[in-house]
GROMACS .gro file of N, CA and C in nm:
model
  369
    1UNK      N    1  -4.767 -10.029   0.709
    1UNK     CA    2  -4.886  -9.960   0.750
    1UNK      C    3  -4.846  -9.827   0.814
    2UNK      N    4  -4.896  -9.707   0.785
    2UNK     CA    5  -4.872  -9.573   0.811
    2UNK      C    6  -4.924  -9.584   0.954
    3UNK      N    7  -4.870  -9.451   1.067
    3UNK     CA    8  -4.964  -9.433   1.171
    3UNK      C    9  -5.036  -9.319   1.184
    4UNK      N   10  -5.108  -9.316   1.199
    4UNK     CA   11  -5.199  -9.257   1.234
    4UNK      C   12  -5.245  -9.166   1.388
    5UNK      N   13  -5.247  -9.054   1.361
    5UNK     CA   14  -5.276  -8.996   1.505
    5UNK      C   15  -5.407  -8.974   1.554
    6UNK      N   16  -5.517  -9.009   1.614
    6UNK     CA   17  -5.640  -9.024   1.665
    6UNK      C   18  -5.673  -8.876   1.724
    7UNK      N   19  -5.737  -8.839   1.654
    7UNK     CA   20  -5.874  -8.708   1.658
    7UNK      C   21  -5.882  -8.680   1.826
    8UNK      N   22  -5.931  -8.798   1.892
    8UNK     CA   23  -5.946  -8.853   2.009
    8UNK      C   24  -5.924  -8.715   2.123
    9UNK      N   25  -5.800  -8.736   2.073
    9UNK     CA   26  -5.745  -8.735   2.259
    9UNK      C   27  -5.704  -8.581   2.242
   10UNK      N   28  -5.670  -8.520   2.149
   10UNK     CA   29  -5.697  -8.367   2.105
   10UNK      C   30  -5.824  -8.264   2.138
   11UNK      N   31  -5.902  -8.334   2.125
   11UNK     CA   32  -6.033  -8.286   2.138
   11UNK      C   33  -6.117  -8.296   2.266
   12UNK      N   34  -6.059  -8.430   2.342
   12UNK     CA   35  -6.098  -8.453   2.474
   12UNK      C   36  -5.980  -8.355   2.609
   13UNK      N   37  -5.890  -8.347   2.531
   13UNK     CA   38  -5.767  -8.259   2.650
   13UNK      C   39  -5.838  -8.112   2.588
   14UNK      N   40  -5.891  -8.040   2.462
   14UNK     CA   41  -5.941  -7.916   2.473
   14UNK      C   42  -6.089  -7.929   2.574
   15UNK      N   43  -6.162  -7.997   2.551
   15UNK     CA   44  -6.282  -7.985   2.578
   15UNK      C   45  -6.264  -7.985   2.788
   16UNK      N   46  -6.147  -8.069   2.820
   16UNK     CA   47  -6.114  -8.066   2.965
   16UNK      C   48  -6.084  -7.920   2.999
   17UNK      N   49  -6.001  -7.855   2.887
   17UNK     CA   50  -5.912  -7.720   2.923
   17UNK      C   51  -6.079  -7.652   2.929
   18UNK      N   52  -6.123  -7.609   2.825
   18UNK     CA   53  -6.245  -7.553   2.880
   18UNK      C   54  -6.360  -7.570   2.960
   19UNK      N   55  -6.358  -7.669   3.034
   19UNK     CA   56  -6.446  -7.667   3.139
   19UNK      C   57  -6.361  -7.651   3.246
   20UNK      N   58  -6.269  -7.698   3.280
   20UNK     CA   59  -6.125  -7.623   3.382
   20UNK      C   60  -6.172  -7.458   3.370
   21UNK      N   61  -6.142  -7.360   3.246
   21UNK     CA   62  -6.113  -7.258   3.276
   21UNK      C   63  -6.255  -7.236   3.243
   22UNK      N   64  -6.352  -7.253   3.249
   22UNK     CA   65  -6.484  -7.208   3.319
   22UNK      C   66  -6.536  -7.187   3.412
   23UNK      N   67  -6.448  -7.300   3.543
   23UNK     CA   68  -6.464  -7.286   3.645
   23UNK      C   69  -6.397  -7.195   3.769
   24UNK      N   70  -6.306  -7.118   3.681
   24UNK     CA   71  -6.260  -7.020   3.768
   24UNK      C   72  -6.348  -6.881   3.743
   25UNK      N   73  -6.286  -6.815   3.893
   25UNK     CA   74  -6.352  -6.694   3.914
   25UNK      C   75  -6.353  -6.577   3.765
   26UNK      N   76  -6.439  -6.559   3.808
   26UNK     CA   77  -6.440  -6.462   3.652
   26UNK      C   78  -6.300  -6.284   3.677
   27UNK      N   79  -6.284  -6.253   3.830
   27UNK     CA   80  -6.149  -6.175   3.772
   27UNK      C   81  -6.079  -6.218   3.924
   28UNK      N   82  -5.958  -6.218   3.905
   28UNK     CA   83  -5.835  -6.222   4.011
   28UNK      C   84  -5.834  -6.150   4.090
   29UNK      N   85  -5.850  -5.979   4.047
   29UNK     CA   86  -5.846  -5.839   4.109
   29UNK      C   87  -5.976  -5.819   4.178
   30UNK      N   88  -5.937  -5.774   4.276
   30UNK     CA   89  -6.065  -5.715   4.326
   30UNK      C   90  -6.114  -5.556   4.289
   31UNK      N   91  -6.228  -5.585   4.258
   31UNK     CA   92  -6.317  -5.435   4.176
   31UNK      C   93  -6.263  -5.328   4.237
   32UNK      N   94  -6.268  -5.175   4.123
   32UNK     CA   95  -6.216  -5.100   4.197
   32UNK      C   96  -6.273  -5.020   4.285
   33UNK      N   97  -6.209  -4.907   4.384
   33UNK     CA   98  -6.289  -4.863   4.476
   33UNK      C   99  -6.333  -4.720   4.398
   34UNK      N  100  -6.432  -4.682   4.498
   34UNK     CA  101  -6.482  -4.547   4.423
   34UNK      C  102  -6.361  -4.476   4.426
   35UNK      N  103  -6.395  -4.331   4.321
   35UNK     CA  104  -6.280  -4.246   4.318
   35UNK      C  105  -6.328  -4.131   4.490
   36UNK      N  106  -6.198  -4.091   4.451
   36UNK     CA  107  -6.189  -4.012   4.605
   36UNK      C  108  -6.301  -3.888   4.591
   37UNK      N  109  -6.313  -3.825   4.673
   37UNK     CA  110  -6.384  -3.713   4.714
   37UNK      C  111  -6.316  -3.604   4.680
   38UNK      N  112  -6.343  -3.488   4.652
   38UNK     CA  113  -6.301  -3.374   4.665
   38UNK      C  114  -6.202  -3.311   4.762
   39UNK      N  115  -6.281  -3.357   4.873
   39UNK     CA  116  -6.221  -3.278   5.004
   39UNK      C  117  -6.088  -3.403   5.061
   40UNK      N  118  -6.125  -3.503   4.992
   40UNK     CA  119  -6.041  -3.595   5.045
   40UNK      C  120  -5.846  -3.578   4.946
   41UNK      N  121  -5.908  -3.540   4.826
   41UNK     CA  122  -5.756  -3.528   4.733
   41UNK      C  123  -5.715  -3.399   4.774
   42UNK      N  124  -5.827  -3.286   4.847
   42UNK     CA  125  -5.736  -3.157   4.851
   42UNK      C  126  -5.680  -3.159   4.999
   43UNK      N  127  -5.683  -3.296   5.092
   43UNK     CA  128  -5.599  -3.285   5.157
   43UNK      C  129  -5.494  -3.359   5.128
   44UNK      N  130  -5.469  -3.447   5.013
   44UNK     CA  131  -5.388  -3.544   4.997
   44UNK      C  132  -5.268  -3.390   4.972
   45UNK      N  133  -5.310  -3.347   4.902
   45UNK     CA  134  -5.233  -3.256   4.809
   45UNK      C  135  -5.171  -3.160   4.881
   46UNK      N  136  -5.258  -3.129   5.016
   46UNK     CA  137  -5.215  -3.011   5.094
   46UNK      C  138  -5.061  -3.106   5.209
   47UNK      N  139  -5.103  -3.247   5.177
   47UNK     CA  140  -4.994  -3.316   5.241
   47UNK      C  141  -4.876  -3.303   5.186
   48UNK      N  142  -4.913  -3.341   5.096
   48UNK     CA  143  -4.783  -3.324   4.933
   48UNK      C  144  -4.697  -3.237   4.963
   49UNK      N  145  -4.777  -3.123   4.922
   49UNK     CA  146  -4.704  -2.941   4.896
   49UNK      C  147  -4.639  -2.948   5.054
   50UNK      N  148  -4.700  -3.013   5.189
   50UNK     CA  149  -4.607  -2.956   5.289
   50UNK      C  150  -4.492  -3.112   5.317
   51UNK      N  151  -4.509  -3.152   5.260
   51UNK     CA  152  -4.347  -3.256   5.246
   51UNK      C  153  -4.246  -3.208   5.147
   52UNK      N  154  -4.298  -3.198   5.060
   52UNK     CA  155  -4.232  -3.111   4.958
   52UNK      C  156  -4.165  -2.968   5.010
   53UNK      N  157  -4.240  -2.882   5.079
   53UNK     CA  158  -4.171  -2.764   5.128
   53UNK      C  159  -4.066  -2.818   5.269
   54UNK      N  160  -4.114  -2.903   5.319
   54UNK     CA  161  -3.991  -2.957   5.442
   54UNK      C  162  -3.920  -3.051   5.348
   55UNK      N  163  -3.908  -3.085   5.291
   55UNK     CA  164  -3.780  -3.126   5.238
   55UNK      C  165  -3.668  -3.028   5.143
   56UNK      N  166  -3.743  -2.953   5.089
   56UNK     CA  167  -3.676  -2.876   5.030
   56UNK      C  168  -3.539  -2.721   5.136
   57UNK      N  169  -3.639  -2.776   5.248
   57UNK     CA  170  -3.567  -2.614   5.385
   57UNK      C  171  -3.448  -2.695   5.355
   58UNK      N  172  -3.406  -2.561   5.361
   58UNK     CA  173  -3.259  -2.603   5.417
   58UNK      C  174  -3.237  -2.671   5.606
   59UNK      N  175  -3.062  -2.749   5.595
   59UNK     CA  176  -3.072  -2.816   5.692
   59UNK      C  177  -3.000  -2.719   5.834
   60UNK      N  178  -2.992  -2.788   5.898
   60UNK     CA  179  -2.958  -2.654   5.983
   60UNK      C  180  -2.788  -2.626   5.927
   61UNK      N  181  -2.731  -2.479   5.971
   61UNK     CA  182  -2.631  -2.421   5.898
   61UNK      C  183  -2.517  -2.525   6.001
   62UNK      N  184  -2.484  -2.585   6.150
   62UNK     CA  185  -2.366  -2.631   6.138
   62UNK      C  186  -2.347  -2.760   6.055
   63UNK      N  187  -2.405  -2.820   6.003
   63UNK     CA  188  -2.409  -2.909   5.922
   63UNK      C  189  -2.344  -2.912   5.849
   64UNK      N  190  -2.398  -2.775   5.753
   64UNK     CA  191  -2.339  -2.719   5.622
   64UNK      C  192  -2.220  -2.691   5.657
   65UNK      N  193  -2.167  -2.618   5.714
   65UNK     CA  194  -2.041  -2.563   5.747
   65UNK      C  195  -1.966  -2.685   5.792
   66UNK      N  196  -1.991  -2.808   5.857
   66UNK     CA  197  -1.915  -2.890   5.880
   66UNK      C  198  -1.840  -2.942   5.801
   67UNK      N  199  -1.673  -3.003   5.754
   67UNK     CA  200  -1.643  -3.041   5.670
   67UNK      C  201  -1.553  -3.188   5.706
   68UNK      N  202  -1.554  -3.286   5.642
   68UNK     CA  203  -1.497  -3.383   5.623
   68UNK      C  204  -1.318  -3.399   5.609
   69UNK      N  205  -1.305  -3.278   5.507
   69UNK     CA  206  -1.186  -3.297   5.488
   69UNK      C  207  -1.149  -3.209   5.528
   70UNK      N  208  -1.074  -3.203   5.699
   70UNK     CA  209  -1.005  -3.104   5.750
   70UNK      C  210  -0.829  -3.136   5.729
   71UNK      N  211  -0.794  -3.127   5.614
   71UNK     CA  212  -0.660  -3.174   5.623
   71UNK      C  213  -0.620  -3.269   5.671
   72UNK      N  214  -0.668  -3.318   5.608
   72UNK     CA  215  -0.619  -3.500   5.657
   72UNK      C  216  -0.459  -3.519   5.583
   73UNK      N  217  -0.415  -3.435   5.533
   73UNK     CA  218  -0.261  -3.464   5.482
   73UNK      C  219  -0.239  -3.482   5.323
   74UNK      N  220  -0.186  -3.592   5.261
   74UNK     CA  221  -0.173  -3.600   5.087
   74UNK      C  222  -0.270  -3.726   5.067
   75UNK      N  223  -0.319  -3.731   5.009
   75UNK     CA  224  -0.429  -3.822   4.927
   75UNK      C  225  -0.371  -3.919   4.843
   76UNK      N  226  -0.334  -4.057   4.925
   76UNK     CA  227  -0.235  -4.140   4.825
   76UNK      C  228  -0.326  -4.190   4.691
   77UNK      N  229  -0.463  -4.160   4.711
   77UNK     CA  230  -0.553  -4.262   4.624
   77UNK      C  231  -0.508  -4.141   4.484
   78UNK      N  232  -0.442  -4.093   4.474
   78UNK     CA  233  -0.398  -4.018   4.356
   78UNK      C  234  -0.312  -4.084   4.277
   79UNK      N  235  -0.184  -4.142   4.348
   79UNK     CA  236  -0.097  -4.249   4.322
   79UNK      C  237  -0.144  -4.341   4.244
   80UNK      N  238  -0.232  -4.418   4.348
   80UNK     CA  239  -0.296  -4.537   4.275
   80UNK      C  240  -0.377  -4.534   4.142
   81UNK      N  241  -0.459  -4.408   4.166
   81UNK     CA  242  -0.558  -4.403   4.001
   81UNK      C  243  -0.436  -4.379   3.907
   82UNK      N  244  -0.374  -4.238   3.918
   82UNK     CA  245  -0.262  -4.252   3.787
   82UNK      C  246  -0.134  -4.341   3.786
   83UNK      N  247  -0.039  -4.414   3.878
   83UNK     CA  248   0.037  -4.492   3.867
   83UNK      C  249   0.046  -4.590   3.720
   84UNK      N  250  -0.059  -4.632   3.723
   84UNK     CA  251  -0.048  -4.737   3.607
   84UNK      C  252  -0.034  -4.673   3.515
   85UNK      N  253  -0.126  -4.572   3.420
   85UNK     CA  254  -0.163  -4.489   3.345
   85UNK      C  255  -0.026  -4.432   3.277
   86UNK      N  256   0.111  -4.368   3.406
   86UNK     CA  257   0.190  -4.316   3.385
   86UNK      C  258   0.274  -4.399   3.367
   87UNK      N  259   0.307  -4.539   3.423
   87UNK     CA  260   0.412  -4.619   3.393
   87UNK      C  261   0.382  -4.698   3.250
   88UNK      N  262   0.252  -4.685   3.226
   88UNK     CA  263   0.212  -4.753   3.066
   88UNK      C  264   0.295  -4.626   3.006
   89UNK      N  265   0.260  -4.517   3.003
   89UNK     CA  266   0.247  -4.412   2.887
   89UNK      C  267   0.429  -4.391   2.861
   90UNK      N  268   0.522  -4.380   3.050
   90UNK     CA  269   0.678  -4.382   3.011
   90UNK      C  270   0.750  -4.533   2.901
   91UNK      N  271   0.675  -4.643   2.974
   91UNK     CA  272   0.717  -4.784   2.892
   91UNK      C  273   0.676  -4.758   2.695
   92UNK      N  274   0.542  -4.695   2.671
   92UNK     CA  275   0.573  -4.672   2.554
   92UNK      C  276   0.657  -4.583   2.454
   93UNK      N  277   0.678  -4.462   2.554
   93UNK     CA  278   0.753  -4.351   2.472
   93UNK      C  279   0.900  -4.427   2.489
   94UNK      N  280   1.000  -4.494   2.600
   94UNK     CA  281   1.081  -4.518   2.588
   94UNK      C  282   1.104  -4.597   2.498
   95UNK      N  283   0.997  -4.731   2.422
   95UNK     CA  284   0.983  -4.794   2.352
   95UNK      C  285   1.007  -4.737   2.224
   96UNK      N  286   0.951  -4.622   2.220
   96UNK     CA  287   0.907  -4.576   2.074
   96UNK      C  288   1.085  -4.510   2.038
   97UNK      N  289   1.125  -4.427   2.162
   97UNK     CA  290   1.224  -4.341   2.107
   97UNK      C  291   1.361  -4.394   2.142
   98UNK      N  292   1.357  -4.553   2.190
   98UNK     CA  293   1.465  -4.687   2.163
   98UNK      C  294   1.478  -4.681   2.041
   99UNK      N  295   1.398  -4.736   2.001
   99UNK     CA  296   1.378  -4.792   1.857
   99UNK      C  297   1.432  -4.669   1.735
  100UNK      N  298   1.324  -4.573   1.731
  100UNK     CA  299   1.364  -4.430   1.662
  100UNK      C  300   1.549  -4.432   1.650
  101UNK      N  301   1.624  -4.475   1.765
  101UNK     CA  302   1.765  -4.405   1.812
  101UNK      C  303   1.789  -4.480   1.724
  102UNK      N  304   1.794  -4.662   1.742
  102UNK     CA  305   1.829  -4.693   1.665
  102UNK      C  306   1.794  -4.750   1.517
  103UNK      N  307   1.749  -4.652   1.454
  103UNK     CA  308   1.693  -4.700   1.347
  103UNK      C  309   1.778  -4.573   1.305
  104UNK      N  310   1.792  -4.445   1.369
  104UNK     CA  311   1.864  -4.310   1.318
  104UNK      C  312   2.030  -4.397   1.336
  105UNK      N  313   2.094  -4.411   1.394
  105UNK     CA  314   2.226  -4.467   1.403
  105UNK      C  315   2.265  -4.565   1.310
  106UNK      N  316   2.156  -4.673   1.229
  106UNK     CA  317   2.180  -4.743   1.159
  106UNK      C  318   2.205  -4.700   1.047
  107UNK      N  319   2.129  -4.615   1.022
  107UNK     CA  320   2.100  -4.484   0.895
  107UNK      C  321   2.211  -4.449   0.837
  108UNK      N  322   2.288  -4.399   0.995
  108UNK     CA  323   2.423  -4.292   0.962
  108UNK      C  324   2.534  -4.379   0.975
  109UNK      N  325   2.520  -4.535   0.930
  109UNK     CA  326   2.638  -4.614   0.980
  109UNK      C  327   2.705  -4.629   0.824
  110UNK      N  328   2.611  -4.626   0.725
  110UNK     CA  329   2.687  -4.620   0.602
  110UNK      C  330   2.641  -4.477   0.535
  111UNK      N  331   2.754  -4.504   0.373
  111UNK     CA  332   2.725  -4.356   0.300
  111UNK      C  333   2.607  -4.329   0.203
  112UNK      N  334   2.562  -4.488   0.193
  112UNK     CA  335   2.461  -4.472   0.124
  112UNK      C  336   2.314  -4.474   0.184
  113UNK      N  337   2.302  -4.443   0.350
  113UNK     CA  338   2.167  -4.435   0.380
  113UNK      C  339   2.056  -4.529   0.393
  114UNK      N  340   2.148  -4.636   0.336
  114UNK     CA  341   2.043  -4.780   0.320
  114UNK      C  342   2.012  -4.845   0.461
  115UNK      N  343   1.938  -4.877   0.479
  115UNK     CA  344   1.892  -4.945   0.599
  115UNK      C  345   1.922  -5.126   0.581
  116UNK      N  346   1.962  -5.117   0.522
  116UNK     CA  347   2.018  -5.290   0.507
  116UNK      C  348   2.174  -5.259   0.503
  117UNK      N  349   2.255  -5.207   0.552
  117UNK     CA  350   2.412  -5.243   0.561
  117UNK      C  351   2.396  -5.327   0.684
  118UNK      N  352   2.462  -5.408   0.698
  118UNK     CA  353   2.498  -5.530   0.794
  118UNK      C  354   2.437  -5.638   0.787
  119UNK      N  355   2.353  -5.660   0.682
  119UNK     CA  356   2.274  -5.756   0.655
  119UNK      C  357   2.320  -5.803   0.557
  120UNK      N  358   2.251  -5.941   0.526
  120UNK     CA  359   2.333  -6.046   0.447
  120UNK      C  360   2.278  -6.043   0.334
  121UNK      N  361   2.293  -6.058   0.193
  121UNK     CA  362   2.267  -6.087   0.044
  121UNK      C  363   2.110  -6.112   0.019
  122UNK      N  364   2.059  -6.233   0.084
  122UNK     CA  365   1.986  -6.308   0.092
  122UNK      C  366   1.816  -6.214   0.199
  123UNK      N  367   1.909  -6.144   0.273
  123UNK     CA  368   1.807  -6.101   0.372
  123UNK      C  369   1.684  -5.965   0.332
   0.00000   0.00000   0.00000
């Protein structure tokens, strides 16, 4: 015998959902307020333009002239950023021009230039 799923209980959980959401308020937000007045935005604005002009003054001049770095001496944080950078870059060139030496010395070890003298038959 097949089963069957009952009409039922589909139709009774929608018909709940819509009387549920009937019963709420019709908006969340509260309505908006009137728009402003005339005289009321041209002082908003006259606020604006004078925050805007005090922020923009300059600050007073010993300020400016004050400086942070009065010779404080050598700047080790120089060390630290390139250190690595430079000990990578010497480890590869020595790498590279190891190798180069001897690959040139092997070269010139016989008369025929071959890069296989010292090697075996098979190799």
């Amino acid at each position: 015998m097949a089963r069957t799923r009952s009409l039922l209980a589909p139709l009774l959980l929608a018909a709940c959902a819509v009387v549920l959401l009937s019963r709420l308020p019709p908006a969340f937000m509260p309505p908006a307020r009137a728009a402003p007045t005339h005289e009321f935005a041209t002082r908003v604005a006259a606020a604006a333009w004078s925050a805007a002009a005090l922020a923009s003054a300059p600050m007073a001049p010993a300020l400016a002239l004050a400086s942070s770095d009065d010779d404080e001496g050598f700047d080790f944080r120089i060390i630290a950023v390139l250190g690595l950078p430079v000990v990578a870059a010497s480890w590869a060139l020595f790498n590279v021009w190891r190798v180069a030496f001897r690959q040139g010395v092997r070269l010139n070890e016989g008369l025929s230039g071959s890069s296989k003298i010292g090697l075996n038959a098979e190799d």
